[in-house]
XYZ file of C-alpha atoms in Angstrom:
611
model
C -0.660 84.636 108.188
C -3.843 86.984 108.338
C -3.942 90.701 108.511
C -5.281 89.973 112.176
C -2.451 88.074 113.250
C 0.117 90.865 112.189
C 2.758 92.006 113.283
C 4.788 88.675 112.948
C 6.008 87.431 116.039
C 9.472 86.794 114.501
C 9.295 88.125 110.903
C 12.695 86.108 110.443
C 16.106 86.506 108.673
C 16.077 87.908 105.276
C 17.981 86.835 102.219
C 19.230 90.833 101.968
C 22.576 89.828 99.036
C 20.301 90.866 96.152
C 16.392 92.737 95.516
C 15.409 90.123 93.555
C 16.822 87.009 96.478
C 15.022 89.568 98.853
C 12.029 89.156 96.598
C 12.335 85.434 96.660
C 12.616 85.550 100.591
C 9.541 87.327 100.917
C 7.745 84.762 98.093
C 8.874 81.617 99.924
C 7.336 83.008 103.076
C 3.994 83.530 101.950
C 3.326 79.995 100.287
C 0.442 79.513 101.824
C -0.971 82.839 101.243
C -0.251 82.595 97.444
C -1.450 79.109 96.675
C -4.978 80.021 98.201
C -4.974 83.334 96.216
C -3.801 80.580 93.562
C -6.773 78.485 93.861
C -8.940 80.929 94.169
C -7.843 83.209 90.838
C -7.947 79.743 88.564
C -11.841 79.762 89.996
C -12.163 83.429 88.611
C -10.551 82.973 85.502
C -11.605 79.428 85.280
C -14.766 80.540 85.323
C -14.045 83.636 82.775
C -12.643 81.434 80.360
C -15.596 79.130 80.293
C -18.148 81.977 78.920
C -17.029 81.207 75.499
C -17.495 77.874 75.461
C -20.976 77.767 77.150
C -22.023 80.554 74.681
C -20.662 78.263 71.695
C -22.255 75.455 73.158
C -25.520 77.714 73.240
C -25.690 79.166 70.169
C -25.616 75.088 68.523
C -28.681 74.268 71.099
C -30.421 77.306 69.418
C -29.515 76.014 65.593
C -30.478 72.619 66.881
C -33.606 73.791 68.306
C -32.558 72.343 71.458
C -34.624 73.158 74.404
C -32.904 70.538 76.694
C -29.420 71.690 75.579
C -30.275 75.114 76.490
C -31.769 74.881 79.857
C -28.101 72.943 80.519
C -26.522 75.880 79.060
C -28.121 78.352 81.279
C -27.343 76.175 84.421
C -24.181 75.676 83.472
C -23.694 80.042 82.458
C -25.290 80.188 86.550
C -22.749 78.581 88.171
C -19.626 79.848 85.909
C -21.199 83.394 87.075
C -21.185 82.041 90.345
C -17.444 81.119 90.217
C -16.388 84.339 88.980
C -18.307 86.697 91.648
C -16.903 83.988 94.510
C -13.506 83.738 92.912
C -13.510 87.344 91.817
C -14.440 88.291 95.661
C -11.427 85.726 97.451
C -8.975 86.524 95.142
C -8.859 90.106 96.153
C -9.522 89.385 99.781
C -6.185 86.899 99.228
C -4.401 89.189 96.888
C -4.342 92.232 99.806
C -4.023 89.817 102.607
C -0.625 88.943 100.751
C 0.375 92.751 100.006
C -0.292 93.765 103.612
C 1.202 91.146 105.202
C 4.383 91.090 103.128
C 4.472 94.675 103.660
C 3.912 94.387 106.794
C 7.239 92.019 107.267
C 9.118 94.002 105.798
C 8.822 97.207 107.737
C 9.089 94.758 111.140
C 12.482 93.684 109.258
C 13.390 97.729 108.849
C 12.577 99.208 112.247
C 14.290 95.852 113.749
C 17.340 97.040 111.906
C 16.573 101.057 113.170
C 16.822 99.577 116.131
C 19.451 97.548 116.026
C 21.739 100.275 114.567
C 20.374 102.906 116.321
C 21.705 106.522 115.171
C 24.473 104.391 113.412
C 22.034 103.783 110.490
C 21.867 107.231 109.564
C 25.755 107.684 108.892
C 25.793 105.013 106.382
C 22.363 105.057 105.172
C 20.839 108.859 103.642
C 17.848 109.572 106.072
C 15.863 110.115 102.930
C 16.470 107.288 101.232
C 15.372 105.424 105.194
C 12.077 107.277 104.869
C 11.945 106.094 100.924
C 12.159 102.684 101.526
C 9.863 102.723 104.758
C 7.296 104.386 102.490
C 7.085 104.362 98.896
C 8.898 101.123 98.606
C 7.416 98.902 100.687
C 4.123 99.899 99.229
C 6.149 98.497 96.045
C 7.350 95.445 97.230
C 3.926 94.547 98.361
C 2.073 94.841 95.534
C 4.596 92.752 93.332
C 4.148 90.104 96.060
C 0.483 90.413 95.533
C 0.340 90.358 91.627
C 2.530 87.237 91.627
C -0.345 85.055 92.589
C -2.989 86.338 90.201
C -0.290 86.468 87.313
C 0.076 82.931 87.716
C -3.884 82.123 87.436
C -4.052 84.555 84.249
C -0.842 82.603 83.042
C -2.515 78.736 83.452
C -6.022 80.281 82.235
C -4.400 81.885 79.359
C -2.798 78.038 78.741
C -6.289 76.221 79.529
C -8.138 78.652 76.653
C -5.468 77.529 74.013
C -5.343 73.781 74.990
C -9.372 74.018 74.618
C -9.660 75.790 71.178
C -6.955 73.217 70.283
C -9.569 70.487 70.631
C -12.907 72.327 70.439
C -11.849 74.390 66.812
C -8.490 73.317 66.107
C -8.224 75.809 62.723
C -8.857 78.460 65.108
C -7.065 77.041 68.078
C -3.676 76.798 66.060
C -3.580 80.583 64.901
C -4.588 81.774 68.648
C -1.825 79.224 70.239
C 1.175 80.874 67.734
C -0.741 84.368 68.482
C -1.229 84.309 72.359
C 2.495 83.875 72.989
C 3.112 87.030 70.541
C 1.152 88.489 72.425
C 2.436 87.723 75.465
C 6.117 88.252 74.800
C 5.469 91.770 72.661
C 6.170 94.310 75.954
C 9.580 92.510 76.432
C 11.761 94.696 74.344
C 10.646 97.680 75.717
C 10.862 96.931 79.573
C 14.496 97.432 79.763
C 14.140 101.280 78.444
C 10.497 101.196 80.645
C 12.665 100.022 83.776
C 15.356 102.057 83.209
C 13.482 105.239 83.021
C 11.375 104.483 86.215
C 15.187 104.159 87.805
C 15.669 107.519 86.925
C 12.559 108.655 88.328
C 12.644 106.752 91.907
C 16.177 108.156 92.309
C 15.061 111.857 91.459
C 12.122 111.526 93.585
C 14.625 109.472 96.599
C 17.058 112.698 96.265
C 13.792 115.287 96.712
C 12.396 113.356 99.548
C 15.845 113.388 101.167
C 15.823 117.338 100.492
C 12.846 117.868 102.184
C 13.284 116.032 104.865
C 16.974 117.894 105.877
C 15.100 120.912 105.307
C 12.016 120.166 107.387
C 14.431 118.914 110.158
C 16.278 122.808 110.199
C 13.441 124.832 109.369
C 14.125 126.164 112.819
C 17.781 127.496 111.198
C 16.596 128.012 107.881
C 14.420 130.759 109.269
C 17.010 132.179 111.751
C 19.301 133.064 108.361
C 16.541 133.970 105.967
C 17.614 130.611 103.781
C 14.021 129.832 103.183
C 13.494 130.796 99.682
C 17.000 129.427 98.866
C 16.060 126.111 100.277
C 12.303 126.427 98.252
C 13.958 126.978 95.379
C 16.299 124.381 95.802
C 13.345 121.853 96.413
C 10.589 123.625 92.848
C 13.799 122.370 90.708
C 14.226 119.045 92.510
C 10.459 118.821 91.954
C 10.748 119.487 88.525
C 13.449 117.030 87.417
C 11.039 114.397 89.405
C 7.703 115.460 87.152
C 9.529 115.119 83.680
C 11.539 112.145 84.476
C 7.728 110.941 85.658
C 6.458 111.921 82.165
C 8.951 109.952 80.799
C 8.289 106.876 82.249
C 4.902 107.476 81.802
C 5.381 107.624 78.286
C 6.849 104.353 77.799
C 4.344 102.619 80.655
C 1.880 103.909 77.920
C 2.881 102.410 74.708
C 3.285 99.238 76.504
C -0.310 99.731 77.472
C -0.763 100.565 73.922
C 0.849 97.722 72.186
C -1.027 95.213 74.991
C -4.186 97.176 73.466
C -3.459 97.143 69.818
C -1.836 93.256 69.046
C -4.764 91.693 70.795
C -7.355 93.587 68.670
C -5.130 92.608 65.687
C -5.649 88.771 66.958
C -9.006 88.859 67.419
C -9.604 90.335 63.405
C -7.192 87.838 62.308
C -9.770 84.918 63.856
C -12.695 86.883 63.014
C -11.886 86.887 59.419
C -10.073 83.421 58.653
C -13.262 82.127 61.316
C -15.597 83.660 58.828
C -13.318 81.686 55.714
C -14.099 78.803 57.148
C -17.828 78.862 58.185
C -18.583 79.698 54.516
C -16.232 76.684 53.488
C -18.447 74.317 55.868
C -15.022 73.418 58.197
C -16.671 75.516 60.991
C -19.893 75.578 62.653
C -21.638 78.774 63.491
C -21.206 77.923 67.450
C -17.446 76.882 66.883
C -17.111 80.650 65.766
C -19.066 82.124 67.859
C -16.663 80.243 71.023
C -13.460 81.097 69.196
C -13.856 84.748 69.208
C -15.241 84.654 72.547
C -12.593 82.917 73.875
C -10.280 85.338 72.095
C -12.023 88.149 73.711
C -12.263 86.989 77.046
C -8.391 86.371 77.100
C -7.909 89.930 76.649
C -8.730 89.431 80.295
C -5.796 87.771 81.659
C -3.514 89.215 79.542
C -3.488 92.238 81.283
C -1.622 90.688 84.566
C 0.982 90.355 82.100
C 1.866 94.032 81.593
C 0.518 94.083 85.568
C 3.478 91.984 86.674
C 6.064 93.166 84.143
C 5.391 97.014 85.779
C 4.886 95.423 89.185
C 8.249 93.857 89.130
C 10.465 96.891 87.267
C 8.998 99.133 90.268
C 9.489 96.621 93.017
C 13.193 95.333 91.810
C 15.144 98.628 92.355
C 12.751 98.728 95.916
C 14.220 95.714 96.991
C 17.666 96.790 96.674
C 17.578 99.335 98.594
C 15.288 97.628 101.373
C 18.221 94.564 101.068
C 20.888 97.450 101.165
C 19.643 98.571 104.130
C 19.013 95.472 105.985
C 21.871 94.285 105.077
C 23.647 96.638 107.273
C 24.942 95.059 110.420
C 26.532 96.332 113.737
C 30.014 94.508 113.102
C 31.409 96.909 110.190
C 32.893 93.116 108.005
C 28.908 92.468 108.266
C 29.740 89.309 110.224
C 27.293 88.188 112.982
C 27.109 90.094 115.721
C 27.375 88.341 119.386
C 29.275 85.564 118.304
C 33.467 85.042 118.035
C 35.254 82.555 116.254
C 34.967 79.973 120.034
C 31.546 80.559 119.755
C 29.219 83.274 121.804
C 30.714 86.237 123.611
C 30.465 86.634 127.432
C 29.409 90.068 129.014
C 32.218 91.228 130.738
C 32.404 90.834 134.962
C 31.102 94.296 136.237
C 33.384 97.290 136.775
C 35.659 97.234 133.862
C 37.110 100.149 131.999
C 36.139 101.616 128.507
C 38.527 101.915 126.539
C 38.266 102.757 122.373
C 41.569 101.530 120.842
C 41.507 104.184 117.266
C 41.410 107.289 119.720
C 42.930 105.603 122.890
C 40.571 106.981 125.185
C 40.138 105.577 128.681
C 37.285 105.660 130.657
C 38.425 103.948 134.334
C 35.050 102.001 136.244
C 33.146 104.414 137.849
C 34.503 108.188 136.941
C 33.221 110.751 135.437
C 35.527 110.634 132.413
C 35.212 114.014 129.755
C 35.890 114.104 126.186
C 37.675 117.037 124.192
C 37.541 117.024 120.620
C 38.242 119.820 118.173
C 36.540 117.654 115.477
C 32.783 116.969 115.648
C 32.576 114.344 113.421
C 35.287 112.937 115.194
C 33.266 113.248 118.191
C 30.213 111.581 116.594
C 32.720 108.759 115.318
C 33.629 108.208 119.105
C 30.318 108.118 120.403
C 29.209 105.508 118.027
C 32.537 103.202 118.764
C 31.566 103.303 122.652
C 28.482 102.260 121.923
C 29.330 99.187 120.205
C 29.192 100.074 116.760
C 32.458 100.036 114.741
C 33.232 102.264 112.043
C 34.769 100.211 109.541
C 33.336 102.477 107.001
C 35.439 105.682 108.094
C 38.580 105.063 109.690
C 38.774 101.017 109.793
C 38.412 100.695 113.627
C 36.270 98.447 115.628
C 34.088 99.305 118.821
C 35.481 99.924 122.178
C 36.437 97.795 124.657
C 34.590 96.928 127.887
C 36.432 95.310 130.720
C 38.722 93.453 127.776
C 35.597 92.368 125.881
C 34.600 94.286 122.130
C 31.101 95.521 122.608
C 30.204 94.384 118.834
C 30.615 90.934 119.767
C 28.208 91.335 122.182
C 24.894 90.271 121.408
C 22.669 93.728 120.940
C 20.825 93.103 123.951
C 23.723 92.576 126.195
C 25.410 95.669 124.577
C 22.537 97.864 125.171
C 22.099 97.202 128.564
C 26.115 97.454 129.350
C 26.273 101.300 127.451
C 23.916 103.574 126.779
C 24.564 106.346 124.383
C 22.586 109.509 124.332
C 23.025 111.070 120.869
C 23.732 114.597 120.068
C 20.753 114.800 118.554
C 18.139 112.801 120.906
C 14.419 112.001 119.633
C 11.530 112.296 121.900
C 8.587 110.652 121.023
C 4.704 111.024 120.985
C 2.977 109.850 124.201
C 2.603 111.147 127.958
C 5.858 112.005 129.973
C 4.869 108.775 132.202
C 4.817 106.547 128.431
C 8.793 108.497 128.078
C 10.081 107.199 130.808
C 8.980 103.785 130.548
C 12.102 102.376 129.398
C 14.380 99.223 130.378
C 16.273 100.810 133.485
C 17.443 99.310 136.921
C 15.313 100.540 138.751
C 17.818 102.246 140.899
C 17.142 106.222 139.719
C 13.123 106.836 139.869
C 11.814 109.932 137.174
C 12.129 112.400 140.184
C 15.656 111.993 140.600
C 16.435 111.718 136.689
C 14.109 115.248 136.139
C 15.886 117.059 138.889
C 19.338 116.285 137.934
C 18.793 117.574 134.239
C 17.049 120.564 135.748
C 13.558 119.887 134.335
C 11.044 121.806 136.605
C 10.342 124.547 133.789
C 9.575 121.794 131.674
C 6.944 120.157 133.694
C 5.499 123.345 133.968
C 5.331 123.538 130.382
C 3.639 120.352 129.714
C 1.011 121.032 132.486
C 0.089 124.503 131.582
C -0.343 122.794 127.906
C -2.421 120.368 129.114
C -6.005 119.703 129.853
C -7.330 120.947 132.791
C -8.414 117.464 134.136
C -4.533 116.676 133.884
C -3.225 117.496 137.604
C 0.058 115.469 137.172
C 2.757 116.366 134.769
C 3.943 113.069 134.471
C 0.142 112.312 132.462
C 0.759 115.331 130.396
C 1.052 114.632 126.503
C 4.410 115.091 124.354
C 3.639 116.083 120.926
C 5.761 114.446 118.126
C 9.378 114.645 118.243
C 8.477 117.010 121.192
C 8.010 120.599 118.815
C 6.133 122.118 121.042
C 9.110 122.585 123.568
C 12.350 124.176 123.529
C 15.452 122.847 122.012
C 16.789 122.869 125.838
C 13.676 121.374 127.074
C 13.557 118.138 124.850
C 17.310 118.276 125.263
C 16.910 118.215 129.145
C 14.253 115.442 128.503
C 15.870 112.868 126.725
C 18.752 113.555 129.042
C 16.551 112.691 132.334
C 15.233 109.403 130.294
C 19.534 108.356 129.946
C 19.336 108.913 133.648
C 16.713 107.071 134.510
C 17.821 103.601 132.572
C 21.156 103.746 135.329
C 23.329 101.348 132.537
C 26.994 100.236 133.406
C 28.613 102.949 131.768
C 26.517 106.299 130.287
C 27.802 108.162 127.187
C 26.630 111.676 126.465
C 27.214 113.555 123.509
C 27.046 117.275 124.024
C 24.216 117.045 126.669
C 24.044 120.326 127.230
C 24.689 122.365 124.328
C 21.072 123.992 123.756
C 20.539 125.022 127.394
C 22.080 128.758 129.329
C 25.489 128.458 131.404
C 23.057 128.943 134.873
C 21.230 125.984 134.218
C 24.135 123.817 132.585
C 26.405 124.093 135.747
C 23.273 122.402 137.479
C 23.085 120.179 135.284
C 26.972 119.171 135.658
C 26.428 118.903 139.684
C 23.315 116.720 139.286
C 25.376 114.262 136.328
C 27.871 114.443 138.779
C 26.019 113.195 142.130
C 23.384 110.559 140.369
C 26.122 109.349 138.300
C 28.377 109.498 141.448
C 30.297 105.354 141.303
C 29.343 104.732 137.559
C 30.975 105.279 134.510
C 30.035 108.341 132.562
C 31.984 109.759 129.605
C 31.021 113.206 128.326
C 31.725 114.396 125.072
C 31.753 117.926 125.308
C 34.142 121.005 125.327
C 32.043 123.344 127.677
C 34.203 124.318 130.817
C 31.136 123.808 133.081
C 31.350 120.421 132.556
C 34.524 119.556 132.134
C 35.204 121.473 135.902
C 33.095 118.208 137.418
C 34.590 115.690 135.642
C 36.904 113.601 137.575
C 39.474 113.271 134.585
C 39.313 115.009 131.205
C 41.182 113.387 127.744
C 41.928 115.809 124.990
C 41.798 114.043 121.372
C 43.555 115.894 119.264
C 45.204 114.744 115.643
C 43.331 111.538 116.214
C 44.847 110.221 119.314
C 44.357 110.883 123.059
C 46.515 112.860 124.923
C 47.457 112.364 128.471
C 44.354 112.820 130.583
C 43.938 115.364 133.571
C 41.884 117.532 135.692
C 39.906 120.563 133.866
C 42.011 123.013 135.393
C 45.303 121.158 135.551
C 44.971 120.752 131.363
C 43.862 124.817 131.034
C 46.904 125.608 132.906
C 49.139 122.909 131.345
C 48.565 122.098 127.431
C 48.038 124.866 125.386
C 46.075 123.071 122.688
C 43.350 121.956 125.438
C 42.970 125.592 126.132
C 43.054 126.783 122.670
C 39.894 124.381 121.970
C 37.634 125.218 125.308
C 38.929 128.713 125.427
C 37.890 128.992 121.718
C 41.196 130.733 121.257
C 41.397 132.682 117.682
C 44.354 132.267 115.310
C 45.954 135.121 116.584
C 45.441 134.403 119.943
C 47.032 131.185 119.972
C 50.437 132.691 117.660
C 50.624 134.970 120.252
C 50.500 131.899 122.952
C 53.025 130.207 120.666
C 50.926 126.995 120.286
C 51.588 124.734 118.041
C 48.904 123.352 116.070
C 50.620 120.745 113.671
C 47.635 118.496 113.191
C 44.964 117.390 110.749
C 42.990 119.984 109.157
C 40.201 118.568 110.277
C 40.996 119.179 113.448
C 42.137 122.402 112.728
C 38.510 123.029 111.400
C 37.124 122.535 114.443
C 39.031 124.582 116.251
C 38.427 127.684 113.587
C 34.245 126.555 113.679
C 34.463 126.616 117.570
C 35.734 130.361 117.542
């Protein structure tokens, strides 16, 4: 795989149990890649390693008085600098080619799983530590994958260079073969405490980016209640427990450095000085000498991918966990496959079947406008994510909902998507033109026109146009900016809802579509849900009377379970705890109704928040 053949077409299956099998994973799926940047790192060293020896081989020719022997010794210096510029030059070209690509795979793997999971991911994952990973730690993972192959050359070279001085000065060759291994295994004492500290470290700094990014995302609030400097200071400490757990590991990255720095020089006086014994004994030629402490020099060289790939692997290691941690996530909460049963794949379900979610025991019939009560909002949230076909295992043990008989997490994610469609409370528009937003899988059935007119989007297309360039006549060519800041929280809500519109799926879930916009404009909204929806399932979670007046049937869930279902008015009239929560009764209100509101205090919670 080359950089200009990325992204992967399939960038496969990962081995997600452990970092270090993820690690593996990645390794075996880069052979290729690593035994070129293999071949072409023994050339560099290869060639690096051979400078003693044609020195040594020189410095005889000029005792000799050799002038053959030392033209062969400069040809032979020419093309050993040849090797290292070439080898030198395709090693790094391989080296990066490896780091990008396996970085590469891996963030295919992640926003696969993003999209697989949908807003799911962010209830079991920390949206920090999803923006950690995505970042920091693939930048991590990569480079580990690229030091592997040029710790490997450094490794045989450093082998090669003791083998020779075996035969070409074996007096010298014996003290650097017990030395080099020293040398080599000095750092691995203090890697657990050097590891262990960088933990400390990546978590800090995982827990500040995690605190930025909530605060970022209500800035909007944070302002409203003057919580800015709270927040700020909040995020100076966080950002100071992050720089001295940094110094820290710093510290202990450095004697590493230090002792890679210091036992070497020790080696090389230790050959210097018994070499020196020896030549004035007459058991070791000038030359020999001269190559010995060359070669002892020169492997200074390759010893450094030692340290390289001891750091690159205690910073990569706790990476991979958390990449595997997150892609090991799956839709089906026992983390079984999804799409499959134990007779082998699921079948979609025969058109026109009810919903039905089997915790709460709410019932959506085929083709109604069904509305959702709950006190509870993260009970709310909870239901949402069951009828979209992700269980919730996690919380409360229960699988997705049902459609027409048939669990939507057996369903393969394709099939599932295109049966439900759930519009979180919380929608995300993205960069591009309002033409690029509603380019989306749909039916074909509701055009833009329809979808913007129903959600009541005229102000908004009058938005983007005014924004735009002046060579832009038709709002649908107008440009979005990120995450859609520059509109209203209405607006963007209003927009994502015409995009759920316009895809037209079997059944339509909506959580709280309407809570950022005025009562005018939501009871438009509610007439135009109502007539494009008008023969297809739609469930609306949502406890504004507006809506709930043009649903067809409304549930109440309350303690958990779903109470007998009924029209908006027949349910304000009839069941007092229905009113107390759209009503937004207060305590004393509802003693003075005589309600009773034995229940969970969670739901309780939500009653007292509402008011």
């Amino acid at each position: 795989m080359q950089i200009s053949d990325l992204p992967y077409p399939d960038p496969g299956v990962p081995d997600a149990r452990t970092g270090p099998r993820f690690l593996l994973w990645l390794g075996r799926g880069q052979l290729g890649g690593q035994a070129r940047s293999l071949a072409w790192g023994l050339l560099h060293f290869g060639g690096v390693a051979g400078l003693p020896y044609a020195v040594g081989l020189g410095v005889d020719a000029v005792v000799r008085r050799d002038g053959g022997g030392l033209l062969r010794v400069g040809a032979l210096l020419l093309l050993l600098g040849i090797a290292i510029s070439l080898g030198d030059a395709m090693l790094h070209r391989t080296a990066v080619t490896n780091w990008i690509t396996a970085a590469a795979r891996v963030q295919q793997l992640l926003a696969r799983k993003t999209a697989e999971l949908g807003s799911a991911l962010t209830r079991r994952v920390a949206a920090g530590e999803v923006v950690s990973v995505s970042t920091g730690d693939v930048e991590k993972i990569g480079w580990f994958v690229e030091a592997v192959s040029r710790f490997l050359a450094a490794a045989l070279t450093v082998a090669a260079i003791c083998v020779g001085l075996l035969f070409y000065a074996p007096a010298i060759g014996v003290v650097v073969a017990v030395g080099v291994p020293v040398l080599a295994l000095s750092v691995l004492p203090l890697l657990p405490r050097a590891t262990r500290r960088a933990d400390v470290q990546r978590e800090k700094a995982g827990k500040a980016t995690e605190l930025a990014s909530d605060t970022v995302a209500g800035l909007r609030v944070l302002r409203g209640i003057g919580g800015e400097e709270l927040f700020l200071g909040r995020y100076r400490e966080a950002s100071q427990e992050v720089r001295r757990a940094a110094v820290r590991s710093a510290r202990m990255w450095a004697l590493i450095a230090a002792v890679q720095v210091l036992l070497p020089g020790a080696l090389m006086i230790t050959v210097v000085c018994y070499g020196a014994v020896l030549v004035t004994d007459g058991r070791l030629a000038v030359g020999e000498l001269v190559a010995a402490f060359s070669a002892v020099a020169t492997m200074l060289y390759p010893l450094r991918h030692f340290q390289e790939i001891a750091m690159a692997y205690s910073f990569s290691r706790p990476s991979a966990a958390r990449a595997a941690r997150v892609l090991s996530l799956t839709r089906t909460g026992d983390g079984g496959p999804a799409g499959s049963g134990p007779a082998g794949p699921v079948r979609a379900p025969a058109p026109g079947g009810d919903l039905y979610d089997a915790e709460t025991g709410v019932l959506a019939p085929a083709g109604a406008f069904t509305a959702v009560v709950c006190g509870d909002p993260d009970l709310a949230g909870r239901l949402a994510e069951r009828l979209g076909g992700h269980p919730t295992d996690s919380v409360t043990g229960a699988r997705s909902a049902l459609l027409g008989g048939v669990a939507l997490d057996e369903l393969a994610l394709d099939t599932a998507r295109e049966l439900v469609l759930v519009q979180d409370k919380d929608p995300v528009l993205l960069s591009g033109t309002l033409r690029e937003l509603f380019d989306v899988p749909a039916s074909g059935s509701v055009t833009a026109a329809a979808a913007l007119e129903a959600a009541q989007c005229d102000d908004v297309l009058d938005a983007l146009l005014q924004s735009a360039p002046d060579t832009v006549r038709d709002p649908m060519d107008a440009r979005i900016t990120e995450r859609g800041r520059s509109l209203s929280g209405g607006q963007r809500q209003r927009l994502a809802l015409a995009r759920s519109l316009v895809t037209d799926p079997e059944v339509l879930v909506l959580d709280e579509p309407t809570s950022a916009v005025d009562s005018h404009t939501e009871a438009r909204i509610a007439d135009g849900i109502a007539a494009l929806r008008s023969g297809r399932t739609t469930v609306v979670l949502a406890s504004s009377p507006l809506l709930l007046d043009r649903a067809d049937r409304v549930v109440l869930v309350h303690g958990g379970r779903a109470l007998p279902a009924g029209t908006h008015r027949e349910l304000l009239l009839g069941e007092p705890r229905y009113r107390a929560v759209v009503t937004r009764e207060t305590d004393e209100e509802q003693r003075r109704a005589g309600i009773g509101l034995a229940g969970p205090a969670e739901e309780l919670t939500g009653i007292e928040e509402s008011a």
